[in-house]
Amino acid sequence: MPPEIESHRSIEYQRVNRGPQQDFTVAKSLTEEGFEVSGLCPECKGKTSTPWPFGIAGAKGLFKKNEEPHPSGPRTVGCECGYAHANRPDGLWIVGCGAYWTVELPQ
Amino acid sequence: MNTDVLRWLEKAKQLRFEQLEIARKQAESWRTGLTGITTLLAAVLVVKGRESVSELAQPYKWVVPLLLALALGALVWATLTAVSAASGSPSRKTLLTPEDLRDWTAGEVRRIEAAVVRARRLTVGGVALVAVAVGMTWLAPAATPPAALVVVESAAGRMCGTLVDTSGGSLLLKVREDQQVIPLAGVSRIRGVTTCPR
């Protein structure tokens, strides 16, 4: 994949569904168990990177089976370019332009 | 526009930064639950009728401890199930994406519903078993004391067996499967023993 050149657009914050995206890298995380999604936001063109770790939210009952999870299929990711976008609501955890899209998890 | 997915996006992001708090809270809940289990053991063993079940007749002598063991098992299982429903079991199998979090939440709601029903049934069953066990210790017949084993020395010789009766000037002694009648007039000595001498 060629190196991504960022040319960020300072657009207003808007919740936009950009559908499935192919130009994103979904790789196994180097720092923790899980994946890392990175690429250029299709809306504001800012560099965005989202970690998807395996988290403690999970619980499989009292006698849980020790199965390794194999998640697959499309997953939604939001723009986390980190730039200030006008009209962004306060208190959001995801700092971006409001665009979101789906990427395929690697098999 | 589906705003649900945006809420799940935010929730997944938030969870990523609250892992330690979640783990600590789960640990606290499990600590409390496990402490409760140790008190259960004392409670089940203290709540019983007679001081000792060893005084009960067969088969109550074995049925009561069995019922108490089953009750303890049911109550322990109920406690573990309830704690698991309340705080979840620590696991790192959920990918923190909106879709995985949504699916996990739906599954967890179903699991909690089933766990609460199971915990309730196990608790009622456990308490009922304790009640039956205690009732048995009150109402079950006591074990009859073992018959006296004696050695009888008489004119006919020395015989060892269980003393059955004395009537009509004779002594009735059960030696193995036979019953021996010994005239009392000829008896020189009767002494109690724990086992018959060879």
Short mmCIF file of C-alpha atoms in Angstrom, two decimals:
data_model
loop_
_atom_site.label_atom_id
_atom_site.label_comp_id
_atom_site.label_asym_id
_atom_site.label_seq_id
_atom_site.Cartn_x
_atom_site.Cartn_y
_atom_site.Cartn_z
CA MET A 1 0.00 0.00 0.00
CA PRO A 2 1.45 3.42 -0.92
CA PRO A 3 2.18 5.82 1.94
CA GLU A 4 -0.86 7.90 2.79
CA ILE A 5 -0.54 11.64 2.32
CA GLU A 6 -2.76 13.57 4.67
CA SER A 7 -4.59 16.60 3.31
CA HIS A 8 -7.06 17.24 6.08
CA ARG A 9 -10.23 19.24 5.40
CA SER A 10 -11.60 21.34 8.25
CA ILE A 11 -15.24 20.51 7.57
CA GLU A 12 -18.04 20.87 10.11
CA TYR A 13 -18.77 17.94 12.37
CA GLN A 14 -21.45 15.80 10.78
CA ARG A 15 -22.59 12.25 11.33
CA VAL A 16 -22.21 10.66 7.92
CA ASN A 17 -22.29 6.98 7.06
CA ARG A 18 -19.69 6.37 4.35
CA GLY A 19 -20.52 2.66 3.99
CA PRO A 20 -17.95 -0.08 3.33
CA GLN A 21 -14.38 1.11 2.74
CA GLN A 22 -11.61 -0.90 1.08
CA ASP A 23 -8.61 1.43 1.53
CA PHE A 24 -8.07 0.73 5.19
CA THR A 25 -5.49 -1.41 6.91
CA VAL A 26 -6.89 -3.81 9.51
CA ALA A 27 -3.83 -5.40 11.09
CA LYS A 28 -3.13 -7.29 14.28
CA SER A 29 -2.10 -4.85 16.96
CA LEU A 30 1.59 -4.79 17.85
CA THR A 31 0.98 -3.55 21.39
CA GLU A 32 -2.01 -5.56 22.62
CA GLU A 33 -4.27 -8.49 21.70
CA GLY A 34 -6.65 -7.31 19.00
CA PHE A 35 -6.57 -5.26 15.81
CA GLU A 36 -5.62 -1.77 14.66
CA VAL A 37 -7.58 -0.03 11.87
CA SER A 38 -5.80 2.79 10.11
CA GLY A 39 -6.19 4.88 6.97
CA LEU A 40 -7.47 8.20 5.70
CA CYS A 41 -10.96 9.32 6.71
CA PRO A 42 -13.11 9.25 3.54
CA GLU A 43 -14.84 12.43 4.68
CA CYS A 44 -12.24 14.83 6.15
CA LYS A 45 -9.15 13.03 4.71
CA GLY A 46 -7.40 13.12 8.09
CA LYS A 47 -5.26 10.21 9.22
CA THR A 48 -7.27 8.03 11.54
CA SER A 49 -6.27 5.08 13.64
CA THR A 50 -8.55 3.02 15.88
CA PRO A 51 -7.41 0.20 18.16
CA TRP A 52 -9.81 -2.73 18.65
CA PRO A 53 -8.50 -4.71 21.62
CA PHE A 54 -10.13 -7.72 23.21
CA GLY A 55 -11.71 -6.33 26.34
CA ILE A 56 -12.97 -7.33 29.76
CA ALA A 57 -16.56 -6.57 28.78
CA GLY A 58 -16.92 -10.26 27.96
CA ALA A 59 -18.33 -12.90 30.30
CA LYS A 60 -19.26 -16.44 29.38
CA GLY A 61 -21.09 -17.64 32.43
CA LEU A 62 -19.97 -19.63 35.44
CA PHE A 63 -18.36 -22.49 33.57
CA LYS A 64 -17.16 -20.63 30.54
CA LYS A 65 -15.70 -22.46 27.62
CA ASN A 66 -12.12 -21.58 26.89
CA GLU A 67 -12.65 -20.95 23.20
CA GLU A 68 -10.50 -18.66 21.15
CA PRO A 69 -12.64 -16.02 19.47
CA HIS A 70 -12.41 -15.63 15.71
CA PRO A 71 -14.32 -12.47 14.88
CA SER A 72 -14.95 -11.86 11.22
CA GLY A 73 -17.08 -9.74 8.92
CA PRO A 74 -17.65 -6.00 8.67
CA ARG A 75 -17.16 -3.73 11.68
CA THR A 76 -18.03 -0.05 12.06
CA VAL A 77 -15.27 2.46 12.71
CA GLY A 78 -15.54 6.22 13.26
CA CYS A 79 -13.21 9.02 12.21
CA GLU A 80 -10.57 9.63 14.87
CA CYS A 81 -8.48 12.17 13.04
CA GLY A 82 -7.99 14.16 16.24
CA TYR A 83 -8.54 17.53 14.53
CA ALA A 84 -11.00 20.13 15.82
CA HIS A 85 -14.17 20.14 13.74
CA ALA A 86 -16.75 22.89 14.21
CA ASN A 87 -20.03 21.99 15.95
CA ARG A 88 -18.66 18.78 17.43
CA PRO A 89 -20.74 17.96 20.55
CA ASP A 90 -18.93 18.06 23.88
CA GLY A 91 -18.15 14.93 25.86
CA LEU A 92 -17.58 12.56 22.94
CA TRP A 93 -14.92 9.89 23.31
CA ILE A 94 -14.31 9.70 19.56
CA VAL A 95 -12.50 12.82 18.39
CA GLY A 96 -13.09 13.21 14.65
CA CYS A 97 -15.31 14.70 11.98
CA GLY A 98 -18.31 12.49 12.73
CA ALA A 99 -17.99 10.24 9.67
CA TYR A 100 -18.19 6.48 10.14
CA TRP A 101 -17.84 3.52 7.83
CA THR A 102 -17.27 -0.25 7.85
CA VAL A 103 -14.14 -2.30 7.24
CA GLU A 104 -13.71 -6.06 6.94
CA LEU A 105 -11.86 -7.91 9.67
CA PRO A 106 -9.04 -10.10 8.33
CA GLN A 107 -9.82 -13.83 8.06
CA MET B 1 -29.29 7.46 9.83
CA ASN B 2 -28.88 4.71 12.40
CA THR B 3 -27.74 6.49 15.57
CA ASP B 4 -27.52 3.20 17.48
CA VAL B 5 -24.24 2.32 15.85
CA LEU B 6 -22.82 5.70 16.89
CA ARG B 7 -23.79 5.05 20.50
CA TRP B 8 -22.12 1.62 20.34
CA LEU B 9 -19.04 3.28 18.80
CA GLU B 10 -18.84 5.66 21.75
CA LYS B 11 -19.52 2.89 24.25
CA ALA B 12 -16.77 0.67 22.80
CA LYS B 13 -14.30 3.56 22.93
CA GLN B 14 -15.26 4.39 26.51
CA LEU B 15 -14.92 0.75 27.62
CA ARG B 16 -11.35 0.69 26.35
CA PHE B 17 -10.41 3.27 28.98
CA GLU B 18 -12.39 1.69 31.81
CA GLN B 19 -10.83 -1.80 31.77
CA LEU B 20 -9.14 -1.46 35.13
CA GLU B 21 -12.28 -0.12 36.86
CA ILE B 22 -14.35 -2.98 35.39
CA ALA B 23 -11.78 -5.57 36.49
CA ARG B 24 -11.61 -4.09 40.01
CA LYS B 25 -15.40 -4.01 40.33
CA GLN B 26 -15.67 -7.63 39.16
CA ALA B 27 -12.99 -8.64 41.65
CA GLU B 28 -14.85 -6.89 44.50
CA SER B 29 -18.12 -8.62 43.61
CA TRP B 30 -16.44 -12.02 43.42
CA ARG B 31 -14.64 -11.44 46.72
CA THR B 32 -17.97 -10.67 48.41
CA GLY B 33 -19.64 -13.69 46.79
CA LEU B 34 -16.84 -16.08 47.72
CA THR B 35 -16.87 -14.82 51.32
CA GLY B 36 -20.60 -15.60 51.36
CA ILE B 37 -19.86 -19.19 50.31
CA THR B 38 -17.62 -19.81 53.32
CA THR B 39 -20.36 -18.55 55.65
CA LEU B 40 -22.81 -20.87 53.88
CA LEU B 41 -20.79 -23.87 55.01
CA ALA B 42 -21.07 -22.79 58.65
CA ALA B 43 -24.78 -21.97 58.29
CA VAL B 44 -25.72 -25.33 56.77
CA LEU B 45 -23.74 -27.31 59.33
CA VAL B 46 -25.02 -25.30 62.31
CA VAL B 47 -28.70 -25.52 61.36
CA LYS B 48 -29.44 -29.09 62.36
CA GLY B 49 -31.59 -30.72 64.96
CA ARG B 50 -29.79 -33.24 67.10
CA GLU B 51 -26.26 -32.66 68.20
CA SER B 52 -25.07 -35.62 66.19
CA VAL B 53 -26.58 -37.63 63.35
CA SER B 54 -24.66 -40.67 64.52
CA GLU B 55 -27.48 -41.33 67.02
CA LEU B 56 -29.98 -41.82 64.17
CA ALA B 57 -31.16 -45.18 62.91
CA GLN B 58 -30.24 -46.47 59.48
CA PRO B 59 -30.76 -45.20 56.78
CA TYR B 60 -31.26 -41.72 58.29
CA LYS B 61 -27.71 -41.79 59.62
CA TRP B 62 -26.47 -41.49 56.00
CA VAL B 63 -29.45 -39.74 54.39
CA VAL B 64 -29.19 -36.61 56.60
CA PRO B 65 -25.50 -35.88 55.82
CA LEU B 66 -26.21 -36.61 52.13
CA LEU B 67 -29.10 -34.12 52.11
CA LEU B 68 -26.95 -31.51 53.87
CA ALA B 69 -24.15 -32.05 51.34
CA LEU B 70 -26.62 -31.69 48.44
CA ALA B 71 -28.09 -28.56 50.07
CA LEU B 72 -24.64 -27.05 50.48
CA GLY B 73 -23.81 -27.84 46.83
CA ALA B 74 -27.06 -26.26 45.62
CA LEU B 75 -26.56 -23.13 47.73
CA VAL B 76 -22.94 -22.74 46.64
CA TRP B 77 -23.96 -23.13 43.00
CA ALA B 78 -26.78 -20.61 43.50
CA THR B 79 -24.37 -18.09 45.03
CA LEU B 80 -21.83 -18.51 42.23
CA THR B 81 -24.58 -18.20 39.61
CA ALA B 82 -25.97 -15.06 41.24
CA VAL B 83 -22.53 -13.44 41.52
CA SER B 84 -21.81 -14.35 37.90
CA ALA B 85 -25.12 -12.75 36.85
CA ALA B 86 -24.44 -9.64 38.92
CA SER B 87 -20.87 -8.96 37.91
CA GLY B 88 -19.96 -11.31 35.05
CA SER B 89 -16.99 -13.60 34.90
CA PRO B 90 -13.68 -12.03 33.98
CA SER B 91 -13.01 -12.73 30.32
CA ARG B 92 -11.07 -11.08 27.54
CA LYS B 93 -12.88 -12.61 24.60
CA THR B 94 -14.88 -9.64 23.36
CA LEU B 95 -13.46 -7.44 20.64
CA LEU B 96 -14.29 -3.85 21.55
CA THR B 97 -16.04 -2.91 18.30
CA PRO B 98 -19.62 -1.59 18.12
CA GLU B 99 -20.98 -4.80 16.58
CA ASP B 100 -19.21 -7.20 18.97
CA LEU B 101 -20.25 -5.09 21.96
CA ARG B 102 -23.87 -5.00 20.78
CA ASP B 103 -23.97 -8.78 20.27
CA TRP B 104 -22.22 -9.42 23.59
CA THR B 105 -24.73 -7.17 25.39
CA ALA B 106 -27.70 -9.02 23.90
CA GLY B 107 -26.17 -12.39 24.84
CA GLU B 108 -25.32 -11.17 28.33
CA VAL B 109 -28.91 -10.01 28.95
CA ARG B 110 -30.18 -13.49 27.98
CA ARG B 111 -27.55 -15.17 30.16
CA ILE B 112 -28.41 -13.00 33.20
CA GLU B 113 -32.13 -13.76 32.84
CA ALA B 114 -31.42 -17.50 32.78
CA ALA B 115 -28.89 -17.23 35.64
CA VAL B 116 -31.35 -15.42 37.93
CA VAL B 117 -34.00 -18.11 37.35
CA ARG B 118 -31.42 -20.86 37.97
CA ALA B 119 -30.07 -19.16 41.13
CA ARG B 120 -33.61 -18.78 42.49
CA ARG B 121 -34.46 -22.46 41.89
CA LEU B 122 -31.17 -23.64 43.40
CA THR B 123 -31.66 -21.48 46.49
CA VAL B 124 -35.21 -22.72 47.06
CA GLY B 125 -34.04 -26.31 46.47
CA GLY B 126 -31.06 -25.90 48.83
CA VAL B 127 -33.17 -24.41 51.63
CA ALA B 128 -35.79 -27.16 51.15
CA LEU B 129 -33.08 -29.83 51.43
CA VAL B 130 -31.78 -28.27 54.66
CA ALA B 131 -35.34 -28.20 56.03
CA VAL B 132 -35.90 -31.86 55.15
CA ALA B 133 -32.56 -32.82 56.72
CA VAL B 134 -33.34 -30.92 59.94
CA GLY B 135 -36.85 -32.42 60.03
CA MET B 136 -35.35 -35.90 59.72
CA THR B 137 -33.03 -35.32 62.67
CA TRP B 138 -36.08 -34.32 64.73
CA LEU B 139 -38.47 -37.06 63.63
CA ALA B 140 -36.35 -40.02 62.53
CA PRO B 141 -36.05 -42.91 65.01
CA ALA B 142 -32.91 -43.14 67.08
CA ALA B 143 -30.61 -46.10 66.55
CA THR B 144 -31.19 -49.01 68.93
CA PRO B 145 -28.17 -49.76 71.13
CA PRO B 146 -26.26 -52.86 70.07
CA ALA B 147 -27.11 -56.10 71.90
CA ALA B 148 -24.83 -57.11 74.75
CA LEU B 149 -22.09 -59.58 73.80
CA VAL B 150 -21.33 -61.93 76.70
CA VAL B 151 -19.19 -64.95 77.55
CA VAL B 152 -21.16 -67.50 79.59
CA GLU B 153 -19.27 -70.11 81.59
CA SER B 154 -21.43 -73.02 82.68
CA ALA B 155 -21.36 -76.75 83.24
CA ALA B 156 -21.74 -77.21 79.49
CA GLY B 157 -18.58 -75.22 78.85
CA ARG B 158 -17.79 -71.70 77.72
CA MET B 159 -19.95 -69.98 75.10
CA CYS B 160 -19.82 -66.50 73.60
CA GLY B 161 -22.77 -64.75 71.92
CA THR B 162 -25.48 -62.12 72.16
CA LEU B 163 -27.66 -62.19 75.26
CA VAL B 164 -31.25 -62.54 74.00
CA ASP B 165 -33.34 -63.28 77.11
CA THR B 166 -33.57 -65.05 80.47
CA SER B 167 -36.78 -66.87 81.25
CA GLY B 168 -38.00 -70.10 82.81
CA GLY B 169 -34.73 -70.69 84.61
CA SER B 170 -32.78 -70.63 81.35
CA LEU B 171 -30.59 -68.20 79.54
CA LEU B 172 -31.12 -67.65 75.79
CA LEU B 173 -27.88 -66.94 73.98
CA LYS B 174 -27.52 -66.26 70.24
CA VAL B 175 -24.27 -67.79 69.02
CA ARG B 176 -23.71 -66.83 65.39
CA GLU B 177 -27.00 -67.93 63.76
CA ASP B 178 -28.00 -70.53 66.37
CA GLN B 179 -29.81 -69.98 69.66
CA GLN B 180 -28.47 -71.81 72.68
CA VAL B 181 -30.54 -72.47 75.81
CA ILE B 182 -28.35 -72.69 78.94
CA PRO B 183 -29.85 -73.63 82.32
CA LEU B 184 -29.17 -70.80 84.73
CA ALA B 185 -28.49 -73.24 87.55
CA GLY B 186 -25.34 -74.43 85.77
CA VAL B 187 -24.01 -70.94 84.97
CA SER B 188 -20.93 -70.07 87.01
CA ARG B 189 -20.00 -66.77 85.38
CA ILE B 190 -21.31 -64.20 82.86
CA ARG B 191 -19.07 -61.40 81.68
CA GLY B 192 -19.50 -58.74 79.01
CA VAL B 193 -16.97 -58.54 76.14
CA THR B 194 -16.54 -56.35 73.05
CA THR B 195 -15.51 -59.27 70.85
CA CYS B 196 -15.77 -63.00 71.34
CA PRO B 197 -12.46 -64.69 72.30
CA ARG B 198 -11.22 -67.24 69.79
#
